[in-house]
Structures are given as C-alpha cells and as structure tokens.
CSV table of C-alpha atoms and ligand atoms in Angstrom, one decimal:
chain,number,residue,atom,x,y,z
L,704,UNK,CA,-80.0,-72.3,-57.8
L,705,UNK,CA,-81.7,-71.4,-61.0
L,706,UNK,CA,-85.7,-71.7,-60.3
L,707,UNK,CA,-87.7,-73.1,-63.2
L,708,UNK,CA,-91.5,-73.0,-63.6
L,709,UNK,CA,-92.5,-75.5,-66.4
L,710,UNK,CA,-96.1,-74.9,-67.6
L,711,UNK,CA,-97.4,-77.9,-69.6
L,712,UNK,CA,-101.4,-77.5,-70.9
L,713,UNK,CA,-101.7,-81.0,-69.7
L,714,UNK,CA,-104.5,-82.4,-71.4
L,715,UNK,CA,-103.0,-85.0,-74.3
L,716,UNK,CA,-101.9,-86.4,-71.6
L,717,UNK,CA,-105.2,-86.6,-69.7
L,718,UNK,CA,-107.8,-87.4,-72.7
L,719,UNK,CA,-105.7,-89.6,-74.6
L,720,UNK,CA,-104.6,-93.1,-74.2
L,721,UNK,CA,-101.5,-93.5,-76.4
L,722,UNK,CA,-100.0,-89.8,-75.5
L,723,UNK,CA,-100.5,-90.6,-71.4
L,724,UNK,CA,-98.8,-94.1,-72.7
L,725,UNK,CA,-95.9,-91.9,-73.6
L,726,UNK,CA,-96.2,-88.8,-70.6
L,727,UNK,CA,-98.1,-90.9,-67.6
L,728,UNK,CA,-98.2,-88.2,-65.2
L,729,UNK,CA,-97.4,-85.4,-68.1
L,730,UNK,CA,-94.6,-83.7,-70.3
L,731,UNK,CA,-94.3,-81.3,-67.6
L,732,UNK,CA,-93.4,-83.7,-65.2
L,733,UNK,CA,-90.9,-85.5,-67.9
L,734,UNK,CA,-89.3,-82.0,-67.8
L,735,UNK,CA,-89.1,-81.5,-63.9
L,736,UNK,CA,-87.4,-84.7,-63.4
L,737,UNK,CA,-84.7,-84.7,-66.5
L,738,UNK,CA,-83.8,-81.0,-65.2
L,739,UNK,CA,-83.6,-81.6,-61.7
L,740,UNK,CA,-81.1,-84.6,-62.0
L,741,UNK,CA,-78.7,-81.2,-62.1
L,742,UNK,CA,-77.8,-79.7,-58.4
L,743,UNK,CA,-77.9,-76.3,-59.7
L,744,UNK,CA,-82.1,-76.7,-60.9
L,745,UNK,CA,-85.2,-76.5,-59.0
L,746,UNK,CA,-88.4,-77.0,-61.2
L,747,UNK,CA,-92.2,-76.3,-60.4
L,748,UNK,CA,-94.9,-77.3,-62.5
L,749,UNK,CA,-98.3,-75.3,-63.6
L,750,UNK,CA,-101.2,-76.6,-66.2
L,751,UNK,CA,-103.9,-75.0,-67.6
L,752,UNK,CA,-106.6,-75.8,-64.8
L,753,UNK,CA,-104.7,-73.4,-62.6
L,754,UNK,CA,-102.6,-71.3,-65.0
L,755,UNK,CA,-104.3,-68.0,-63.8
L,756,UNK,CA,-103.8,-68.7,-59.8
L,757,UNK,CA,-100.8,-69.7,-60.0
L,758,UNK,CA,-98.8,-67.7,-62.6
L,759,UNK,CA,-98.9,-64.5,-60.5
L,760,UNK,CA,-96.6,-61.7,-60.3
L,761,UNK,CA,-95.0,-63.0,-57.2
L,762,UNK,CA,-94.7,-66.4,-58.8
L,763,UNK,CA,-92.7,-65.1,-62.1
L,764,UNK,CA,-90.7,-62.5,-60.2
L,765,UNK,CA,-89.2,-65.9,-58.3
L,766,UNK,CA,-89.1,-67.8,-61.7
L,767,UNK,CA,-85.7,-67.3,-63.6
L,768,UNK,CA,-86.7,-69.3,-66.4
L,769,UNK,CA,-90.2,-69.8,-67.8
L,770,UNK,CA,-91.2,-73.5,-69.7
L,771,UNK,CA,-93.7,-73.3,-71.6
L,772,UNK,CA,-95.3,-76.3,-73.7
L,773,UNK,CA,-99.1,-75.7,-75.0
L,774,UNK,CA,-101.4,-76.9,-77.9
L,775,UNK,CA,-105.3,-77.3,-77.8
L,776,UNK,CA,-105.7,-74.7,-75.0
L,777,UNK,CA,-103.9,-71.3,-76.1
L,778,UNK,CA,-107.4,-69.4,-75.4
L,779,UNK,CA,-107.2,-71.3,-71.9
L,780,UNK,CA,-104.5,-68.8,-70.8
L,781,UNK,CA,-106.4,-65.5,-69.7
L,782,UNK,CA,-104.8,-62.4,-71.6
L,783,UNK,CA,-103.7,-61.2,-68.2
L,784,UNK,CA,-101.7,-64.3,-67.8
L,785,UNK,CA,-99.7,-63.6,-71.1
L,786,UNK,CA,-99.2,-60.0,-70.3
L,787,UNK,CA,-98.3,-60.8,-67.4
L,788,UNK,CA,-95.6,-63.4,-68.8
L,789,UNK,CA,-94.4,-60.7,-71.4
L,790,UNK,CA,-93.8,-58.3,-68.8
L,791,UNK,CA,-91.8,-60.7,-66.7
L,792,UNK,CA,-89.5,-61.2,-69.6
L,793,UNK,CA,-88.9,-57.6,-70.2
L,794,UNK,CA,-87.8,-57.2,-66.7
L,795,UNK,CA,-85.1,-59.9,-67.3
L,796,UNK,CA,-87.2,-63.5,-66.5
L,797,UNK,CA,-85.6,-66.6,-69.3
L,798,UNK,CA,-88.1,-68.2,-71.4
L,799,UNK,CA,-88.1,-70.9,-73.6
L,800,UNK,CA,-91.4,-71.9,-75.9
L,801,UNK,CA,-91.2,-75.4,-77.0
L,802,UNK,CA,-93.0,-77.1,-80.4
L,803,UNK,CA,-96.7,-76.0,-80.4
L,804,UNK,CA,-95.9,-73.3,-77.9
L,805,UNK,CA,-95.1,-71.4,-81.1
L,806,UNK,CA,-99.0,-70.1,-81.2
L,807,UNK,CA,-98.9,-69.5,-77.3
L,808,UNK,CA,-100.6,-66.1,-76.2
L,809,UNK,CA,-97.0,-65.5,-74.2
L,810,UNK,CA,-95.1,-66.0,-77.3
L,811,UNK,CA,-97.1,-64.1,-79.9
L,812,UNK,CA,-97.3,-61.3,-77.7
L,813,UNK,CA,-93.2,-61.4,-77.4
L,814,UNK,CA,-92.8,-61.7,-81.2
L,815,UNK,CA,-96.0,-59.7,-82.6
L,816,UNK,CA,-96.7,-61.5,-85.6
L,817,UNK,CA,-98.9,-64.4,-86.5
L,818,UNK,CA,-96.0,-67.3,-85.4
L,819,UNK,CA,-97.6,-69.4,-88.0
L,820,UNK,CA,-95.9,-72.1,-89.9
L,821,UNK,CA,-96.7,-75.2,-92.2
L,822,UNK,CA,-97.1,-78.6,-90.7
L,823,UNK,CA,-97.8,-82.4,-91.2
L,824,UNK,CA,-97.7,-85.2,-88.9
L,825,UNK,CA,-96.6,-88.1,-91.0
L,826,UNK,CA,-94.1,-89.4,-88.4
L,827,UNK,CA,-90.9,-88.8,-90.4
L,828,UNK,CA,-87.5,-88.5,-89.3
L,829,UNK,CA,-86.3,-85.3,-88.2
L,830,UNK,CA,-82.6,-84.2,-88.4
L,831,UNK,CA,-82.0,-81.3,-86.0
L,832,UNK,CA,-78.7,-79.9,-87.0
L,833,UNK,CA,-76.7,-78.0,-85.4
L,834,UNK,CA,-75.7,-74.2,-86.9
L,835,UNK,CA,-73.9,-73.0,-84.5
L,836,UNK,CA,-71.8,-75.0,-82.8
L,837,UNK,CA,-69.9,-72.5,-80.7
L,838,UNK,CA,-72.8,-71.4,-79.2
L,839,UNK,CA,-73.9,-72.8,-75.5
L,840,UNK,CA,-76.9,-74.3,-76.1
L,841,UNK,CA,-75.5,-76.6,-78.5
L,842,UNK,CA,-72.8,-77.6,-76.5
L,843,UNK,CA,-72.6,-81.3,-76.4
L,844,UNK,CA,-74.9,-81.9,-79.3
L,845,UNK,CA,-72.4,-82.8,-82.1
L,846,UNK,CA,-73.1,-82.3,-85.8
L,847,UNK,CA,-77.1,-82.9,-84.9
L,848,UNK,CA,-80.1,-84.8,-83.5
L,849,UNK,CA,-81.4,-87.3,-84.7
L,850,UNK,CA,-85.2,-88.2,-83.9
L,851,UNK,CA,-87.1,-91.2,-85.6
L,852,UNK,CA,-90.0,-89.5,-85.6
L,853,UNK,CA,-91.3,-86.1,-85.4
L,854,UNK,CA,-94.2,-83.7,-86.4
L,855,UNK,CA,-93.2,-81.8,-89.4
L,856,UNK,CA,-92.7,-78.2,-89.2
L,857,UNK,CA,-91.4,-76.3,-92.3
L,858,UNK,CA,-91.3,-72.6,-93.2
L,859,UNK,CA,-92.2,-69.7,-93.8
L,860,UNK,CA,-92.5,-69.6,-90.0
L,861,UNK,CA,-93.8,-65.7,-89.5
L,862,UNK,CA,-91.3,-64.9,-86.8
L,863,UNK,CA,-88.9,-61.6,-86.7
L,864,UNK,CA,-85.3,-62.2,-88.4
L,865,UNK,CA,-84.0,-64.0,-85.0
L,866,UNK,CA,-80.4,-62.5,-83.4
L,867,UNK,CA,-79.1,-66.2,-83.3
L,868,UNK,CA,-80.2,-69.4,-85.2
L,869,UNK,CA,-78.6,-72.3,-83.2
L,870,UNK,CA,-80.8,-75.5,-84.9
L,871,UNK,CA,-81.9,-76.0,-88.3
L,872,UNK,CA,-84.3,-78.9,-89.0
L,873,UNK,CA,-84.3,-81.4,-91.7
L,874,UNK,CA,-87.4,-83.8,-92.0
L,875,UNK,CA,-87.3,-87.4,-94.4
L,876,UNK,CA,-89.2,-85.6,-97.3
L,877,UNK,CA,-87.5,-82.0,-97.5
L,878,UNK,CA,-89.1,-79.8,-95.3
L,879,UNK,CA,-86.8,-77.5,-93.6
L,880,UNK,CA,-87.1,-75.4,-90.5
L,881,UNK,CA,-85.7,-73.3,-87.8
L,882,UNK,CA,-85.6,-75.5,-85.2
L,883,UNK,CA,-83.6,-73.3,-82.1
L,884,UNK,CA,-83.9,-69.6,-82.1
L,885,UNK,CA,-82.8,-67.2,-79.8
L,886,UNK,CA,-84.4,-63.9,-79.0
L,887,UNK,CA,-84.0,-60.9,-76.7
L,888,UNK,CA,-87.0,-58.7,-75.3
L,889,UNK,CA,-86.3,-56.1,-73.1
L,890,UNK,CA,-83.5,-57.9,-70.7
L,891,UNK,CA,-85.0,-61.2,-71.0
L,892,UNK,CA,-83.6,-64.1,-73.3
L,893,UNK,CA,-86.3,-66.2,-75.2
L,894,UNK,CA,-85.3,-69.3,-76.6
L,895,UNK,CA,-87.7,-71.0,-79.1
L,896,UNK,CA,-87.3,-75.1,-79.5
L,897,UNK,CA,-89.3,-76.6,-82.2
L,898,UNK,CA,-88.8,-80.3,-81.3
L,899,UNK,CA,-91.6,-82.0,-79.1
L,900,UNK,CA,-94.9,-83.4,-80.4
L,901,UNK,CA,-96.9,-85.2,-78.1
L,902,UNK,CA,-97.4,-88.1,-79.5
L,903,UNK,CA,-93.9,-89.1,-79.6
L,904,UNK,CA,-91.5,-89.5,-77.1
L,905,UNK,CA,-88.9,-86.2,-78.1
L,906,UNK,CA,-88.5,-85.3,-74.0
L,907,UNK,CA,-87.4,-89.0,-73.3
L,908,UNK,CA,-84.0,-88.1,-75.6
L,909,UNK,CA,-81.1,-87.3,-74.1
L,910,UNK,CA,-79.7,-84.7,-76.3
L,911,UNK,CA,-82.9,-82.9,-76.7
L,912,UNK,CA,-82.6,-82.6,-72.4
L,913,UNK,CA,-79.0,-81.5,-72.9
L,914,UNK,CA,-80.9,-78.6,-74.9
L,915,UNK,CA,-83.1,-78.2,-72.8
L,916,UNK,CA,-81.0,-77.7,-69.8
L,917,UNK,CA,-78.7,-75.8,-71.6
L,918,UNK,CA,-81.4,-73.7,-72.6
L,919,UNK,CA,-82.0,-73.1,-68.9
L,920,UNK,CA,-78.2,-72.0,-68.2
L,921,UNK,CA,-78.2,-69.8,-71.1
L,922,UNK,CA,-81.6,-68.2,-70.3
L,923,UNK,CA,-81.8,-67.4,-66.9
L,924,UNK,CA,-81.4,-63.5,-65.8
L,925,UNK,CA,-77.9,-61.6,-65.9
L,926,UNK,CA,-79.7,-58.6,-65.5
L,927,UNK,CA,-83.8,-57.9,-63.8
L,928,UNK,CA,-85.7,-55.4,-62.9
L,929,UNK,CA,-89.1,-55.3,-60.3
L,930,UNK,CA,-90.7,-53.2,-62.8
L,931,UNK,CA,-90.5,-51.5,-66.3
L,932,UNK,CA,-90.4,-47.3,-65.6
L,933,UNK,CA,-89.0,-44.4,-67.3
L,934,UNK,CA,-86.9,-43.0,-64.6
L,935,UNK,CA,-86.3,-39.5,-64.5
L,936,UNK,CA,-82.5,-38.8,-64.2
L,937,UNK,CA,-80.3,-35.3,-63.0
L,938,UNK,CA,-77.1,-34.5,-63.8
L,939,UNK,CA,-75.6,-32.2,-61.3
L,940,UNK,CA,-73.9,-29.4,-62.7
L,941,UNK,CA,-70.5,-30.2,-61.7
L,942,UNK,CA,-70.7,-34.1,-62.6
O,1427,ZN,ZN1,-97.4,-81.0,-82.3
C-alpha cells in the first residue's frame, strides 16, 4: 500500500462561492477520492487550520508521498512545518507540489531559489505536452493534455536546471512553460505539476489524475532513512 498525505490550504474553497461550486468539500478531497479508486492507494488529508498538529514527524515518517496544493496561506505553514517536510524528503519521503505550490515554504526550501514565475489568469487554453514520453509519469497521456482553461504560467520560472522535464506547456497566446519536473533531494523524488488553478476544474480531468497517480507510483520511497547522520565507518585491517 502506498500511503499518501494530501495537504490542501483549503480556503478558496471555504470563502468563495464559485471555487466551492467547483471543490464542494475541497481540492484535497477531489484528490483523495480520484487516488483512492486504485487498490494499491490510501490518502489522508491535512489543511492549513491544523497543518502544524498534524504534519508531525511521526505523521511524515508513515507518509510515502507528500501532496501538497497551497496559495493565499504560504506564511500559514510554521517554518518548522517546512523543515520538517524538507527533512522527510531527504530521508527518502515522495513529493509532488502542484500549481501555486510553486511558492510553498516546503518547496522553496527543497529548491533554494525564489520559485517565481510570470502569470495571468485570462482563462486560456493550455496545451500540456508531453516531452518525454518514455518516461512513467506520462504513461498514458498521449502526445498531450488538453485543458480549456487554465491560469497562465510562463517562464523564466527561477528553479535549478531540473534532472527530467516530462511536460512542457503551451497556452492560447504564446506563453510557454515547464509544466512537469522532476527532482531529487537527498533520497527523496520531488515531482513539480503546474496544472491546477482553483477556479477551474483541472483535478476533475482524467488525464491530469492519470498524472497524478502516476506521480504517486513514481514518487514513493525505494530507498529511506529515520534520520539524516554522518555515520562514522571502520574498515578492519584485513577486509
Ligand atoms: Zn492559480
């Protein structure tokens, strides 16, 4: 069983009528249910009113793979809490950022630059093309997805030079950007997935949950450690 945390902010969803028209009970909850219609999947959800309870040590040593969707609350999530989340990763935990997540505490910390990139939200089109299509988070996907509407992201997006770019975006009036990116930290694999503005209904598409999921599969420990240590090592003398 892989065990997957999702942590939504949850508050578009909660202070605004159109957005909990889209999400009713949350994008977090949109994400439990699409991943847990696989045997092999159990999700558990955290928002920002209890983000510092129940993220805990304990909590992310039993997570494989970390979810993580934020927006208006970044400075929400305590500095502990993202240290805490960086740490996991190094010890082996999977994590994938999605869309505004891109400024999360968690992921600047795991990238160490700004994250920042350029941005409208005019509702265009978004082609989300596929790069590499041997690689197993695109499995499935075909040449690309395609999604009516979505916010705009476009580069320079201040991340380091990626090891694998999997998606590229395309959006109606030019702007490109890229859209899947895989990093590792430590022995933990970090996925970032730029698709998924709130006010549009990116989670309810079935090839952006056949990312997601495959996401999860790709993500989730080979390798972990309980804690990160030098460790002294001998060599007897005889080998
Ligand atoms: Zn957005």
């Amino acid at each position: 069983m892989i065990n997957v945390t999702v942590y939504n902010e949850f508050l578009h969803e909660r202070n605004n009528s159109a957005i909990a028209a889209i999400y009713p009970d949350g994008i977090h909850m949109c994400i439990k249910r699409f991943l847990e219609t696989e045997d092999d999947i159990s999700v558990s959800t955290v928002c920002v009113d209890d983000v510092a309870e129940k993220l805990t040590d304990e909590a992310l040593k039993h997570t494989d793979v970390l979810i993580w969707w934020d927006h208006m609350a970044h400075e929400r999530v305590p500095d502990e809490v993202a240290k805490r989340v960086q740490t996991a990763v190094l010890c082996g935990m999977g994590m994938i950022f999605l869309h505004s997540g891109h400024h999360s505490k968690p992921f600047r910390l795991l990238m160490g630059t700004t994250c920042n990139l350029t941005w409208r939200e005019d509702g265009d089109f978004e082609r989300v093309w596929v790069v590499k299509p041997a690689h197993p988070i695109a499995k499935g996907i075909g040449r690309f997805i395609y999604l009516e509407h979505e916010e705009t992201y476009g580069e320079p997006f201040d991340v380091p030079e990626p090891d694998e770019t999997v998606f590229v975006g395309g959006y109606e009036r030019g702007e490109v950007f890229r859209s899947g990116l895989c990093y590792k930290r430590g022995n933990g694999k970090i996925f970032y997935f730029q698709p998924g503005h709130e006010s549009f209904p990116t989670y309810k598409n079935p090839a952006v949950q056949t990312v997601i999921k495959n996401a999860v599969r790709w993500a989730k420990p080979d390798y972990r450690v309980d804690a990160l240590v030098c460790p002294h090592v001998t060599i007897p003398d005889n080998g």
